[in-house]
Coordinates of C-alpha atoms in Angstrom, one line a residue:
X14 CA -11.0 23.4 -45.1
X15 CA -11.1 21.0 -42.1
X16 CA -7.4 20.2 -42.0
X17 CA -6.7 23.4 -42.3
X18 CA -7.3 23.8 -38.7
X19 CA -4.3 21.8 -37.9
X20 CA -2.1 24.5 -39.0
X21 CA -0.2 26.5 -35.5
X22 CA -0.4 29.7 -34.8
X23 CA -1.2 31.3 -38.1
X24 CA -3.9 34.2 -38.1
X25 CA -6.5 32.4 -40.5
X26 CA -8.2 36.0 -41.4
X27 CA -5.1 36.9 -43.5
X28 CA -3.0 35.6 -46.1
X29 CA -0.2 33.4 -45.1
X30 CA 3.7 34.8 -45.8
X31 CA 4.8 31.3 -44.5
X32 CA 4.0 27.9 -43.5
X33 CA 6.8 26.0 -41.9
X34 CA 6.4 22.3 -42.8
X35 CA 7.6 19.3 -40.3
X36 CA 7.3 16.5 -42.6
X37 CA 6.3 13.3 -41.0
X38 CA 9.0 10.1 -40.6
X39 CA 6.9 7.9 -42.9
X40 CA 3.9 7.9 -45.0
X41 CA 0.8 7.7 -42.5
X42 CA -2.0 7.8 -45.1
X43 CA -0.5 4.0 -46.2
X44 CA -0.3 2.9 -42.0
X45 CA -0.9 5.1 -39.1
X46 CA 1.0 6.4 -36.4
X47 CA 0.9 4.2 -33.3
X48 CA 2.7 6.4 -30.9
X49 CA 0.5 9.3 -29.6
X50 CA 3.3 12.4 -29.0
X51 CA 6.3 13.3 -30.9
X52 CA 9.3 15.8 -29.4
X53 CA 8.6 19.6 -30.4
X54 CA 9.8 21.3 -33.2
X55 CA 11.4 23.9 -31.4
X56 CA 14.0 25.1 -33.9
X57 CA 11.1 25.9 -36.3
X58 CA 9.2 27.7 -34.0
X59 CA 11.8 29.9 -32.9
X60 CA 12.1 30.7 -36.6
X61 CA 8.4 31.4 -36.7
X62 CA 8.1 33.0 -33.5
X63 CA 10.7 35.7 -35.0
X64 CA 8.8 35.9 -38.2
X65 CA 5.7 36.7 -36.2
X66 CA 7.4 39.3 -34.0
X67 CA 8.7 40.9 -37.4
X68 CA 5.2 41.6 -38.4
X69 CA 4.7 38.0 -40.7
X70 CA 1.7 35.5 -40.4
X71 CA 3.2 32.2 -40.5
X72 CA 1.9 29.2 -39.3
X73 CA 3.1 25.6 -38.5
X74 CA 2.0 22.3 -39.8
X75 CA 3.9 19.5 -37.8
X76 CA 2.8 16.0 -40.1
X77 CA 4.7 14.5 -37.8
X78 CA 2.7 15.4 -34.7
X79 CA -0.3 15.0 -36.0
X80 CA 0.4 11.9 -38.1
X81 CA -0.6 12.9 -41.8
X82 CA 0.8 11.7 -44.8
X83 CA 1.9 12.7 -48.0
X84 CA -1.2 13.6 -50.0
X85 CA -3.0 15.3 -46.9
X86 CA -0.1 17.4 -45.9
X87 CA 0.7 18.8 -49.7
X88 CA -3.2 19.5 -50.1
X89 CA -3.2 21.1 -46.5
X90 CA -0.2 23.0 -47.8
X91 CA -2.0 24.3 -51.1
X92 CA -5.7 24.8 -49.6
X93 CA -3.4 27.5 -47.3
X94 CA -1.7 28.7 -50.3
X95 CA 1.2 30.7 -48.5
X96 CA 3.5 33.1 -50.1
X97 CA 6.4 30.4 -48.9
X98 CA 6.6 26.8 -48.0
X99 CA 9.3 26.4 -45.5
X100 CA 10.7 23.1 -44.7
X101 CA 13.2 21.9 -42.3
X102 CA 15.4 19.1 -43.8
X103 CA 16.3 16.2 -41.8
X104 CA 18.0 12.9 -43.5
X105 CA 15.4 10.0 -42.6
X106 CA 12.9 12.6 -43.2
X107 CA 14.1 14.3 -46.6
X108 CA 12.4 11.7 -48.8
X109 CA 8.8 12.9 -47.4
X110 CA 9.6 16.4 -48.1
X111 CA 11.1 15.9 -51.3
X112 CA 7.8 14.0 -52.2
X113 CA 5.6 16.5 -50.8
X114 CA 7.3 19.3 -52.7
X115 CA 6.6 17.7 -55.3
X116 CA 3.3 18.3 -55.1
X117 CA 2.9 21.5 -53.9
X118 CA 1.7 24.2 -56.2
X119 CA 4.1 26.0 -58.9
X120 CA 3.2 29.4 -57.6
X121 CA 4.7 28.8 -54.0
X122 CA 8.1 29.5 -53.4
X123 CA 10.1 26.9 -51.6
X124 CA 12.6 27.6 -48.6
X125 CA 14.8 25.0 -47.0
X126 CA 17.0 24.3 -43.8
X127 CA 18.6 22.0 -41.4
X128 CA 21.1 19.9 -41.1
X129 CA 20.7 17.5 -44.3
X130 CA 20.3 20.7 -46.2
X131 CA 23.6 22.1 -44.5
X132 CA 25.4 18.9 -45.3
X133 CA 24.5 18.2 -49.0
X134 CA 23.4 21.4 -50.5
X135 CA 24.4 20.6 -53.7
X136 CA 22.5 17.3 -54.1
X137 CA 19.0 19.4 -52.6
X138 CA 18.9 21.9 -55.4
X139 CA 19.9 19.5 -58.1
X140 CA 16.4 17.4 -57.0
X141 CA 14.1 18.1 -59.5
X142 CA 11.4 17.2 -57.1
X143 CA 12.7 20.8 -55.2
X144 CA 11.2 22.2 -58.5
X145 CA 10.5 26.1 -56.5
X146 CA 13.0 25.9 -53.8
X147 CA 14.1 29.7 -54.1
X148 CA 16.5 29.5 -50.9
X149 CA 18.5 27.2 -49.0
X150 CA 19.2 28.3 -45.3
X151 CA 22.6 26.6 -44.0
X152 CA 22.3 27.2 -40.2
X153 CA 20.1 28.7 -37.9
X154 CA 17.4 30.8 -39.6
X155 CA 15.6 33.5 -37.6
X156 CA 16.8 36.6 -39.2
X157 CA 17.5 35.3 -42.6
X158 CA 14.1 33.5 -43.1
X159 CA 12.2 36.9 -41.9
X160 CA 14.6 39.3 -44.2
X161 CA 13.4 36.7 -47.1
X162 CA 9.9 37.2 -46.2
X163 CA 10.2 41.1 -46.2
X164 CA 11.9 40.6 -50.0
X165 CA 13.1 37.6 -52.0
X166 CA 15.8 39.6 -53.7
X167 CA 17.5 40.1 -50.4
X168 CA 18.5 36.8 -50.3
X169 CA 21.7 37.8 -52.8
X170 CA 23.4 40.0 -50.0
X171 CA 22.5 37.0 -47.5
X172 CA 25.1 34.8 -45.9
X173 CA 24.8 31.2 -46.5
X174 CA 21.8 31.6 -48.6
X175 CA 21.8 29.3 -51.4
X176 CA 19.6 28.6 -54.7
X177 CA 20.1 27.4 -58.5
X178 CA 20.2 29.6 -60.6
X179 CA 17.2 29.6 -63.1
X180 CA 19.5 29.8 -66.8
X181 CA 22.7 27.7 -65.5
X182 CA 20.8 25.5 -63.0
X183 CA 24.4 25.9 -61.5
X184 CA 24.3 26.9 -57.3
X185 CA 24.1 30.7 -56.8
X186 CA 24.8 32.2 -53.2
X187 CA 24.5 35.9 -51.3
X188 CA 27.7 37.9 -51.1
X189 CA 27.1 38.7 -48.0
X190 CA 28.1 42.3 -45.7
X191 CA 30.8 41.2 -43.4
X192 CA 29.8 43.5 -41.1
X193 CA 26.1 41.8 -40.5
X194 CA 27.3 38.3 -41.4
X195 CA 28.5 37.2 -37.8
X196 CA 25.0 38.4 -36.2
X197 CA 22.7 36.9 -38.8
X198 CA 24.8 33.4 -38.8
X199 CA 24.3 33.1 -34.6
X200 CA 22.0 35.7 -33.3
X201 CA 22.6 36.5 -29.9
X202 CA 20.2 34.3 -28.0
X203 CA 19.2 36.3 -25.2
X204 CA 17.5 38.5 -27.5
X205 CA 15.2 36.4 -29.1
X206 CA 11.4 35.9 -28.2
X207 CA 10.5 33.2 -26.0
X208 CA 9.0 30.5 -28.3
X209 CA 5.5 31.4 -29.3
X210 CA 3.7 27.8 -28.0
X211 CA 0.8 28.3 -30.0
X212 CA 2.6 27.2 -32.5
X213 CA 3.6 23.5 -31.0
X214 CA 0.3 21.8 -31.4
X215 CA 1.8 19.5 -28.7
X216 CA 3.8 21.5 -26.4
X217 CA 3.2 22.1 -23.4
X218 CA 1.5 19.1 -22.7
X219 CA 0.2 17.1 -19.9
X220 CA 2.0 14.5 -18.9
X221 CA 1.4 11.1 -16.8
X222 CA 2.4 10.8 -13.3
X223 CA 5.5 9.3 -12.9
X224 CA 7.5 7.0 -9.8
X225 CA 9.9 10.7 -9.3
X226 CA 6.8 12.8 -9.2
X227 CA 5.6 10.5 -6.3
X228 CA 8.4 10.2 -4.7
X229 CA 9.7 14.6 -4.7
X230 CA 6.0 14.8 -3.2
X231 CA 6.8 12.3 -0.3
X232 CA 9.8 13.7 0.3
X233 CA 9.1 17.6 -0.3
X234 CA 5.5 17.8 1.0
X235 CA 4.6 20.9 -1.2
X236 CA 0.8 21.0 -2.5
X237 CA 2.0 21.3 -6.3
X238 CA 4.2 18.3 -6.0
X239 CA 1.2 16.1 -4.5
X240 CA -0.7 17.2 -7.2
X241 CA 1.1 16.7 -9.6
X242 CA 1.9 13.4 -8.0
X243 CA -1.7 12.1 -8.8
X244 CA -2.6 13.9 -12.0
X245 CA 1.2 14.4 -13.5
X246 CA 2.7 17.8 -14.3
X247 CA 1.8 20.1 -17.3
X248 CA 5.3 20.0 -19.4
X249 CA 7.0 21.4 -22.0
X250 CA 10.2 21.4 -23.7
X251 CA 12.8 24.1 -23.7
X252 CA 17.0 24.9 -24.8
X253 CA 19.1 26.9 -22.8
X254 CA 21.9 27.0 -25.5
X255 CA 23.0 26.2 -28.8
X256 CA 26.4 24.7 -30.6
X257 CA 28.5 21.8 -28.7
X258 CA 31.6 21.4 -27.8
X259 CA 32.0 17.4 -28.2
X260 CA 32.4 15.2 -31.4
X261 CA 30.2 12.2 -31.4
X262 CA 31.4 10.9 -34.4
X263 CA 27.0 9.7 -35.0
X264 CA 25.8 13.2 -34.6
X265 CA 24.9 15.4 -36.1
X266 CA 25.8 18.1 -33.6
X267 CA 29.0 17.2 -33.5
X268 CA 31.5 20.0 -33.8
X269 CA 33.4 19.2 -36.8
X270 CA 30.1 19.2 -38.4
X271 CA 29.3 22.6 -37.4
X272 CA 32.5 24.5 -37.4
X273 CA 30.6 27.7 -38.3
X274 CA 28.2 27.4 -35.1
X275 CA 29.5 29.4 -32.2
X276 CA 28.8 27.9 -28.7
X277 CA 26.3 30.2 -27.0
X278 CA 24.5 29.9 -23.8
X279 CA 21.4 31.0 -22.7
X280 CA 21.8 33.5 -19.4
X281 CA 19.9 31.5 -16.3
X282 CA 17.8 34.8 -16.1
X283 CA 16.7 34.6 -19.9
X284 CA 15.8 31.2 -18.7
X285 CA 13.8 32.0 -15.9
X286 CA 11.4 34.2 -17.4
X287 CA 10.5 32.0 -19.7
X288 CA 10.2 29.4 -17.1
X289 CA 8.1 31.6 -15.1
X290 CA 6.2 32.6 -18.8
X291 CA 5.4 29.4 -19.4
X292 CA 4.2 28.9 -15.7
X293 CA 1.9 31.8 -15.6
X294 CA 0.4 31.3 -19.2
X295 CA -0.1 27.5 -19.1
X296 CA 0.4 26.3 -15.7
X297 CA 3.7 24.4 -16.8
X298 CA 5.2 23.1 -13.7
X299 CA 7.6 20.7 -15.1
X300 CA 10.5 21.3 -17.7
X301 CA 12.8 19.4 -20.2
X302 CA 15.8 20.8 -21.5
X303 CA 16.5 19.3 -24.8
X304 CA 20.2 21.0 -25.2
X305 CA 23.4 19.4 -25.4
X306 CA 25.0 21.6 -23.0
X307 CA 22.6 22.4 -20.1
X308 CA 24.5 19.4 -18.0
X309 CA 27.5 19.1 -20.3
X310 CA 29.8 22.1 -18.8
X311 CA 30.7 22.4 -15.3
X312 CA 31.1 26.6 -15.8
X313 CA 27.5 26.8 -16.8
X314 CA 26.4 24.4 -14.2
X315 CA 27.5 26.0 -11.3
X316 CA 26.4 29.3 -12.7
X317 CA 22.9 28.4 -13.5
X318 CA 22.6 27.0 -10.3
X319 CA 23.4 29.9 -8.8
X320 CA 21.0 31.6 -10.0
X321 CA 18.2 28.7 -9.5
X322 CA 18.8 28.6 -5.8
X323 CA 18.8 31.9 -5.6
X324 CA 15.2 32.4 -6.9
X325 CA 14.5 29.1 -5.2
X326 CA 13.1 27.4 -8.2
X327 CA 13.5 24.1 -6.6
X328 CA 10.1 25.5 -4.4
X329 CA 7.8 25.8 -8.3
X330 CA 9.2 23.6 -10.8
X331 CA 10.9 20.1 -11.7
X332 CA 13.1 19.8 -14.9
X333 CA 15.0 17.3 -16.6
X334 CA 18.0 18.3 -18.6
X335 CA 20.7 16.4 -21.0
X336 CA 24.1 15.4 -19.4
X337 CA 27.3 14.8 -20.0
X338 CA 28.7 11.9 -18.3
X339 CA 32.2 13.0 -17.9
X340 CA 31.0 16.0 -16.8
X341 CA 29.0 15.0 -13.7
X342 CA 31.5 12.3 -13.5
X343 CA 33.7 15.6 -11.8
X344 CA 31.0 16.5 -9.7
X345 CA 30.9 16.3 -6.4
X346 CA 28.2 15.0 -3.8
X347 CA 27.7 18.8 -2.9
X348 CA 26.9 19.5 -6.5
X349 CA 24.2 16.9 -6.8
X350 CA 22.4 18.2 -3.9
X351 CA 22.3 21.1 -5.3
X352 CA 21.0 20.4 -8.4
X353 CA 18.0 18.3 -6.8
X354 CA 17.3 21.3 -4.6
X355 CA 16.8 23.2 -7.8
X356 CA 14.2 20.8 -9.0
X357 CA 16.5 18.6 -11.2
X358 CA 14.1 15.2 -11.7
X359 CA 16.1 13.6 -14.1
X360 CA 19.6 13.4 -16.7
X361 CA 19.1 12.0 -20.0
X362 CA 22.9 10.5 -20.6
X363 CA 24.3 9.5 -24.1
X364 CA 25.6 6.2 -22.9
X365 CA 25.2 4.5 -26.4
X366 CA 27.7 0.9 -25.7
X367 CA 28.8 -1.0 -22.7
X368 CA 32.0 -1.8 -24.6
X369 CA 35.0 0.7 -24.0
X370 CA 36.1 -0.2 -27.6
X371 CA 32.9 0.8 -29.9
X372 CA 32.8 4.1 -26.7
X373 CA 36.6 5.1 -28.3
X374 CA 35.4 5.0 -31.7
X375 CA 32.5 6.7 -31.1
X376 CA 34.1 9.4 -29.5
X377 CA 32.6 9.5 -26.0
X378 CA 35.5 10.3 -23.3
X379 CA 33.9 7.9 -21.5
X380 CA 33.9 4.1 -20.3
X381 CA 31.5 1.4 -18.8
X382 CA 32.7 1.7 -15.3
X383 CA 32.2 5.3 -15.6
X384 CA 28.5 5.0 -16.4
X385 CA 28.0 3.0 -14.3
X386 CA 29.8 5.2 -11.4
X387 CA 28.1 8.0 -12.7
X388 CA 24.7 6.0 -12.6
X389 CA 25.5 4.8 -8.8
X390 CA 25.8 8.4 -7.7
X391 CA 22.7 9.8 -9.4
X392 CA 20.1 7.2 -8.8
X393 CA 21.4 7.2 -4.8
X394 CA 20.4 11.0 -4.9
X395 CA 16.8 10.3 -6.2
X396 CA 17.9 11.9 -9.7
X397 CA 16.1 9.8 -12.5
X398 CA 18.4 8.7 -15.3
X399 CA 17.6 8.3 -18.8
X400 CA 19.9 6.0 -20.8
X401 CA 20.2 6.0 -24.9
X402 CA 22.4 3.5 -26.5
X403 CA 23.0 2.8 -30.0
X404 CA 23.0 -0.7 -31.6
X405 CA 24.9 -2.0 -34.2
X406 CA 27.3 0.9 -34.8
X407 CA 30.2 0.3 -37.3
X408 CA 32.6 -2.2 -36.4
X409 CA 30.5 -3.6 -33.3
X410 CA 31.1 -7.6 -32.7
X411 CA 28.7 -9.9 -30.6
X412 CA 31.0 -9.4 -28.1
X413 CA 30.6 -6.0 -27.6
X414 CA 26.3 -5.9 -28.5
X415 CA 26.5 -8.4 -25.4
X416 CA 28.2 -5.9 -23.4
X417 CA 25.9 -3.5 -24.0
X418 CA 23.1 -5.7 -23.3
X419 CA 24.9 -6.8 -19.7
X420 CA 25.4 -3.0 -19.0
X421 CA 22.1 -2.2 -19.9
X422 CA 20.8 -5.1 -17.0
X423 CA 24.0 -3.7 -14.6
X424 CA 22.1 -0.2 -14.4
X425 CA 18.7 -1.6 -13.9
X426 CA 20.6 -3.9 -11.1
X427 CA 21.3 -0.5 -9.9
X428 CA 18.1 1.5 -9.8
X429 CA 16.7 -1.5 -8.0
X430 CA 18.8 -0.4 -5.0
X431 CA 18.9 3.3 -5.2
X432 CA 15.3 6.4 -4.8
X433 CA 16.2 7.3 -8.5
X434 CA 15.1 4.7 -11.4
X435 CA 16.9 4.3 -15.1
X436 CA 15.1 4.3 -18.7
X437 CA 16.9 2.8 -21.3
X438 CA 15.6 3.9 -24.7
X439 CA 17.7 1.6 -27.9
X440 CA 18.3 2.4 -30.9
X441 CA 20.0 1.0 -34.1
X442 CA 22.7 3.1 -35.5
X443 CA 21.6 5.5 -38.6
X444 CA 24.4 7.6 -40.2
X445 CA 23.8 10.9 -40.8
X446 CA 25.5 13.0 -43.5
X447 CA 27.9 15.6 -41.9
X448 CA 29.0 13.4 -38.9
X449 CA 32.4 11.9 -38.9
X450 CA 31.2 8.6 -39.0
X451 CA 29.6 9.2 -42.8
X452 CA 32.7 10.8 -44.1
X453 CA 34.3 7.4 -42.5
X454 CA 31.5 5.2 -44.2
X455 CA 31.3 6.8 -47.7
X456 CA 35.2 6.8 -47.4
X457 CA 35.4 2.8 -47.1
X458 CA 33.2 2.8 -50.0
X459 CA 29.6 3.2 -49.2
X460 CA 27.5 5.0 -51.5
X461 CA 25.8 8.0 -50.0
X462 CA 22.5 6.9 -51.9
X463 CA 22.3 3.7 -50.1
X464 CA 23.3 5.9 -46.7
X465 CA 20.5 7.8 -47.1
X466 CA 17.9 5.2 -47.8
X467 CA 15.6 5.3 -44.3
X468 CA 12.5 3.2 -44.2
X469 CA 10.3 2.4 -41.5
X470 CA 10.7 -1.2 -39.4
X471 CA 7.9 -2.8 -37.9
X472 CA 9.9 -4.2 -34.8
X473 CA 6.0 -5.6 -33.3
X474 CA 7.1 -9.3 -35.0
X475 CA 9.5 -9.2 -32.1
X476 CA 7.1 -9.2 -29.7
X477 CA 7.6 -5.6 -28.8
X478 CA 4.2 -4.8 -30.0
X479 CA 2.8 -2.6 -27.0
X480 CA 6.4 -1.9 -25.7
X481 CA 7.4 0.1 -28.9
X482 CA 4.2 2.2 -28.9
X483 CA 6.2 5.5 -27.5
X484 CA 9.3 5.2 -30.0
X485 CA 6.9 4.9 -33.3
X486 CA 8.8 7.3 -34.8
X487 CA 12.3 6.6 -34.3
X488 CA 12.0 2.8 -35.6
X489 CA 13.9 3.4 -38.9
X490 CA 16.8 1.8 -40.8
X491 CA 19.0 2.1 -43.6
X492 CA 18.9 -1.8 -44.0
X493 CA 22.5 -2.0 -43.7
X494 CA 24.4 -4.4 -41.8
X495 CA 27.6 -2.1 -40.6
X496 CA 28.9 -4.3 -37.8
X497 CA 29.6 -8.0 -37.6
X498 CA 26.0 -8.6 -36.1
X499 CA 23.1 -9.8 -38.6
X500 CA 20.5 -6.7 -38.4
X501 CA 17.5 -10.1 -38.0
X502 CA 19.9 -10.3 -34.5
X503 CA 20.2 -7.3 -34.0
X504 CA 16.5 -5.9 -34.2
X505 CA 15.3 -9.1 -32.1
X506 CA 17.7 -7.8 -29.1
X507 CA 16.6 -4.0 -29.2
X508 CA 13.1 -5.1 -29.5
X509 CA 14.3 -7.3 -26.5
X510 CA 15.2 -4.5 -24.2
X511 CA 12.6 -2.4 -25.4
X512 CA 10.3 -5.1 -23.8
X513 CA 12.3 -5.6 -20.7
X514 CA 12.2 -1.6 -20.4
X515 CA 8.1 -1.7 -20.9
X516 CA 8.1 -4.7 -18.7
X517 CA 9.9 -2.7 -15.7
X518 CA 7.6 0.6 -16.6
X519 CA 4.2 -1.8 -16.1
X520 CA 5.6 -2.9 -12.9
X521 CA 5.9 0.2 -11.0
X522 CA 9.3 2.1 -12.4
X523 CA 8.7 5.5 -14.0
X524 CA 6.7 5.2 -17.4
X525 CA 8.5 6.2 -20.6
X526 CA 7.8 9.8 -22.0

C-alpha cells in the first residue's frame, strides 16, 4: 500500500474512476534511473484536471518521474484497482505500456491516446497484450475521456473513438453528432481549467540557480531576482497553445501529421491568471513554455507582449519559451527589448544541423548563417539560448555531422562574447510514426517493426558518464544506421558534445535543466 502513495491527485478515500498511466522510457526495476527530473506530463493532466472538474477521482502515476518499472507500476495499478486504466501512447514508450497492460487485471477497462495511438490505431487494438483496451482516443482527450467515464456506451456516438469489436475483433468507431464533433475534437482552450499541479508529482519544482538568474538580478536590482539569484526560482512548465503551423518532417507535431488539429492559441489574459495562480499558490516565479508556438508567430508575439507589458510582468516573473528561428530572425532590435522587459530569460531553438542540406530536408526554413545571426542577436541582448540538434538523420554524410559539430563550437564562440549563454542538448535521430520522414523511411523499404524497436543506450562508455546524468531519459535508439555515419561514430561525437556542454556548465555557464 506504500506505492500507492505515489499516485497524483487522486482522493484515496474513494474509489478511483481513472488512473492515467505515464509509462516509464525503460524498465527501471532491471537498472535505475540516473537522471533525477523528467518534463511534466501536461497533456495528461489537462485531461485529468477536466475529469476532476466533471466530478471524477482520477489520479496520476508518472513511472517515468518517479523511475518504476514494469512489475511495480502494473501492481501499483491493480492495488488501486480503478474503474479505467488510462494510458498515453508514445512510440519509444509503447513497448512498456504494452507490457504493463499486460499485466493489469481483466476487470479494468483499458483507454488509450497520443500520438503513436493516432498514428497506428489499427496495429494498437490488434495487440493482444491490449487485452481490455475498450477505447482508443485519437487527439486531444478532455471531453471525450470524461463523457467515457460518465458511461462506456457513449463512446459509440463519440468522434474518433476507436475499439475492436469483441465477436469480429474487426475496429469499431462512434458515429459521431456533427453538430458536437468540432468542439469535442479541439475544445476551446480558454475555457479549460488551469492544470490541477497536484497532479505533477514534479511540477512546479525548484530549480538551481543559474548564470541568467545572476546576471537579471545585477542588472534589475529587484529583491525577487537576488533571491532567486542565490537559491534559484520555484518553476514550472506551462502551453500557451496547441497545433503548429510548420512541418518538421521528424516530428511528430508536424502539420501533415495532424491535419485534423486546429491551430489555437491561448489569450495572454488566460495566461496571466494562471501565471499569477501559480504565483500565489506555489510561489512560482519562473516559467517555461513548452509550446511550439509561443515564439513561432510574429501576430501572437506582438500581441502577448502587449499585454505582458501592460501588466508589467517583466517586474514578477522570468519565462523561457520555444522559438522559431525564422521567426525572430524578422524581429527587430525593438522587439527583443521588449521581450526581455517582459521577463523573457531564455529561447529554446530547433536548430537540429549546421548543414543547409540535411536543414532542407528536414524542413526547417532555415540555414547555418541564420542561426547563427539569430544566436548573435539574442545572446548580445542577455536572452539565454537553448540549442537542440539532431544526429545522424537520414541521408546525413561526415561532412555534414562535422558541420554540425563546427556550428555547434561557432555558437559557444559566440556566447563567449555576448551577457546571454547557449546550451546545446544532442540527440540521435529516432523516427516517429506519423512524421513525413517515417512515411519516407517505410517507403524506401524499412519495416515499421524494426522502426519502432527503441532500446535504451548507455552512452557512459563514452566518457559522458556524469555529463549525461540530466538526459537519462532521452538516450534511446532504434539501432539503425540511416545516414552514411557508423552509429559507434556517431554516439562517440554526441557523447562528445554532451561532455563539452557539461564541461562549459561546471565552469561557470548556466547549468542544464
Amino acid at each position: 500500500m506504500r506505492h500507492l502513495t505515489l499516485i497524483s491527485g487522486a482522493d484515496d478515500t474513494h474509489t478511483l474512476d481513472a488512473l492515467f498511466i505515464n509509462a516509464p522510457l525503460r524498465d527501471y526495476g532491471l537498472r535505475p534511473r540516473t537522471n533525477d527530473y523528467t518534463l511534466p506530463v501536461l497533456g495528461m493532466a489537462y485531461i485529468a484536471t477536466y475529469a476532476q472538474r466533471c466530478g471524477f477521482n482520477v489520479g496520476v502515476l508518472d513511472a517515468e518521474a518517479h523511475g518504476l518499472g514494469i512489475e511495480a507500476t502494473a501492481k501499483i495499478v491493480n492495488t488501486a484497482a480503478p474503474r479505467w486504466a488510462a494510458m498515453n501512447l508514445l512510440a519509444p514508450t509503447y513497448e512498456m505500456s504494452a507490457r504493463i497492460a499486460a499485466k493489469l487485471d481483466p476487470g479494468i477497462a483499458l483507454m488509450v491516446g497520443g500520438h503513436h495511438a493516432k498514428a497506428m490505431p489499427d496495429r494498437i487494438l490488434a495487440d493482444s497484450r491490449m487485452h481490455n483496451l475498450r477505447a482508443l482516443v485519437l487527439g486531444e482527450g478532455e471531453l471525450r475521456v470524461a463523457a467515457l467515464l460518465e458511461d462506456e456506451q457513449r463512446r459509440r456516438g463519440l468522434p474518433a473513438v476507436l475499439w475492436r469489436d469483441p465477436i469480429s475483433g474487426t475496429r469499431a468507431g462512434g458515429i459521431a453528432d456533427p453538430a458536437t464533433s468540432a468542439q469535442m475534437l479541439g475544445p476551446n482552450i480558454n475555457t479549460l481549467p488551469y492544470v490541477n499541479r497536484a497532479f505533477l508529482p514534479q511540477d512546479p519544482y525548484q530549480a538551481a540557480p543559474t548564470v541568467t538568474d545572476r546576471r537579471l538580478a545585477a542588472s534589475r536590482g529587484a529583491d525577487w531576482l537576488t533571491a532567486a539569484a542565490l537559491h534559484g526560482h520555484r518553476e514550472a512548465n506551462i502551453v500557451g497553445s496547441r497545433g503548429c503551423p510548420y512541418n518538421c518532417t521528424f516530428c511528430g507535431a508536424a502539420w501533415s501529421a495532424n491535419p485534423d488539429v486546429k491551430i489555437r492559441v491561448r489569450s495572454p489574459e488566460n495566461i496571466l491568471g494562471e501565471l499569477d495562480q501559480l504565483h500565489d499558490e506555489y510561489g512560482v516565479t519562473a516559467f517555461r513554455f513548452v509550446d511550439d508556438l509561443f515564439l513561432g508567430v510574429r501576430d501572437v508575439i506582438y500581441e502577448h507582449m502587449a499585454v505582458f507589458a501592460r501588466h508589467r510582468i517583466g517586474e514578477k516573473y522570468v519565462w523561457d519559451a520555444t522559438g522559431r528561428i525564422n521567426v525572430l530572425d524578422r524581429l527587430s532590435d525593438d522587439d527583443l527589448d521588449v521581450l526581455v522587459a517582459n521577463g523573457l530569460r531564455e529561447v529554446a531553438l530547433g536548430i537540429e544541423s549546421g548543414s543547409d542540406r540535411i536543414l532542407k530536408a528536414m524542413d526547417k526554413r532555415i540555414d547555418a548563417e541564420m542561426t547563427e545571426r539569430v544566436a548573435l542577436r539574442l545572446l548580445s541582448h542577455g536572452i539565454g539560448v537553448k540549442g537542440y540538434f539532431i544526429l545522424g538523420f537520414p541521408g546525413e554524410t561526415r561532412e555534414d555531422l562535422d558541420a554540425t559539430v563546427q556550428h555547434i563550437r561557432n555558437l559557444w564562440a559566440i556566447a563567449d562574447h555576448h551577457p546571454g549563454d547557449i546550451r546545446a542538448s544532442v540527440f540521435e535521430f529516432r523516427p516517429y510514426p506519423g512524421t513525413p520522414v517515417w512515411k519516407t523511411l517505410t517507403a524506401a523499404g524499412h519495416k515499421p517493426d524494426d522502426l519502432l524497436a527503441y532500446g535504451d543506450v548507455d552512452l557512459t562508455q563514452d566518457g559522458a558518464d556524469e555529463s549525461m546524468r540530466q538526459r537519462d531519459e532521452f538516450n534511446f535508439s532504434v539501432g539503425i544506421q540511416f545516414g552514411g555515419v557508423p552509429l559507434e561514430d556517431l554516439r562517440a561525437t554526441l557523447a562528445m558534445l554532451t561532455r563539452e556542454q557539461h564541461e562549459r556548465n561546471q565552469g561557470g555557464r548556466e547549468v542544464a535543466a
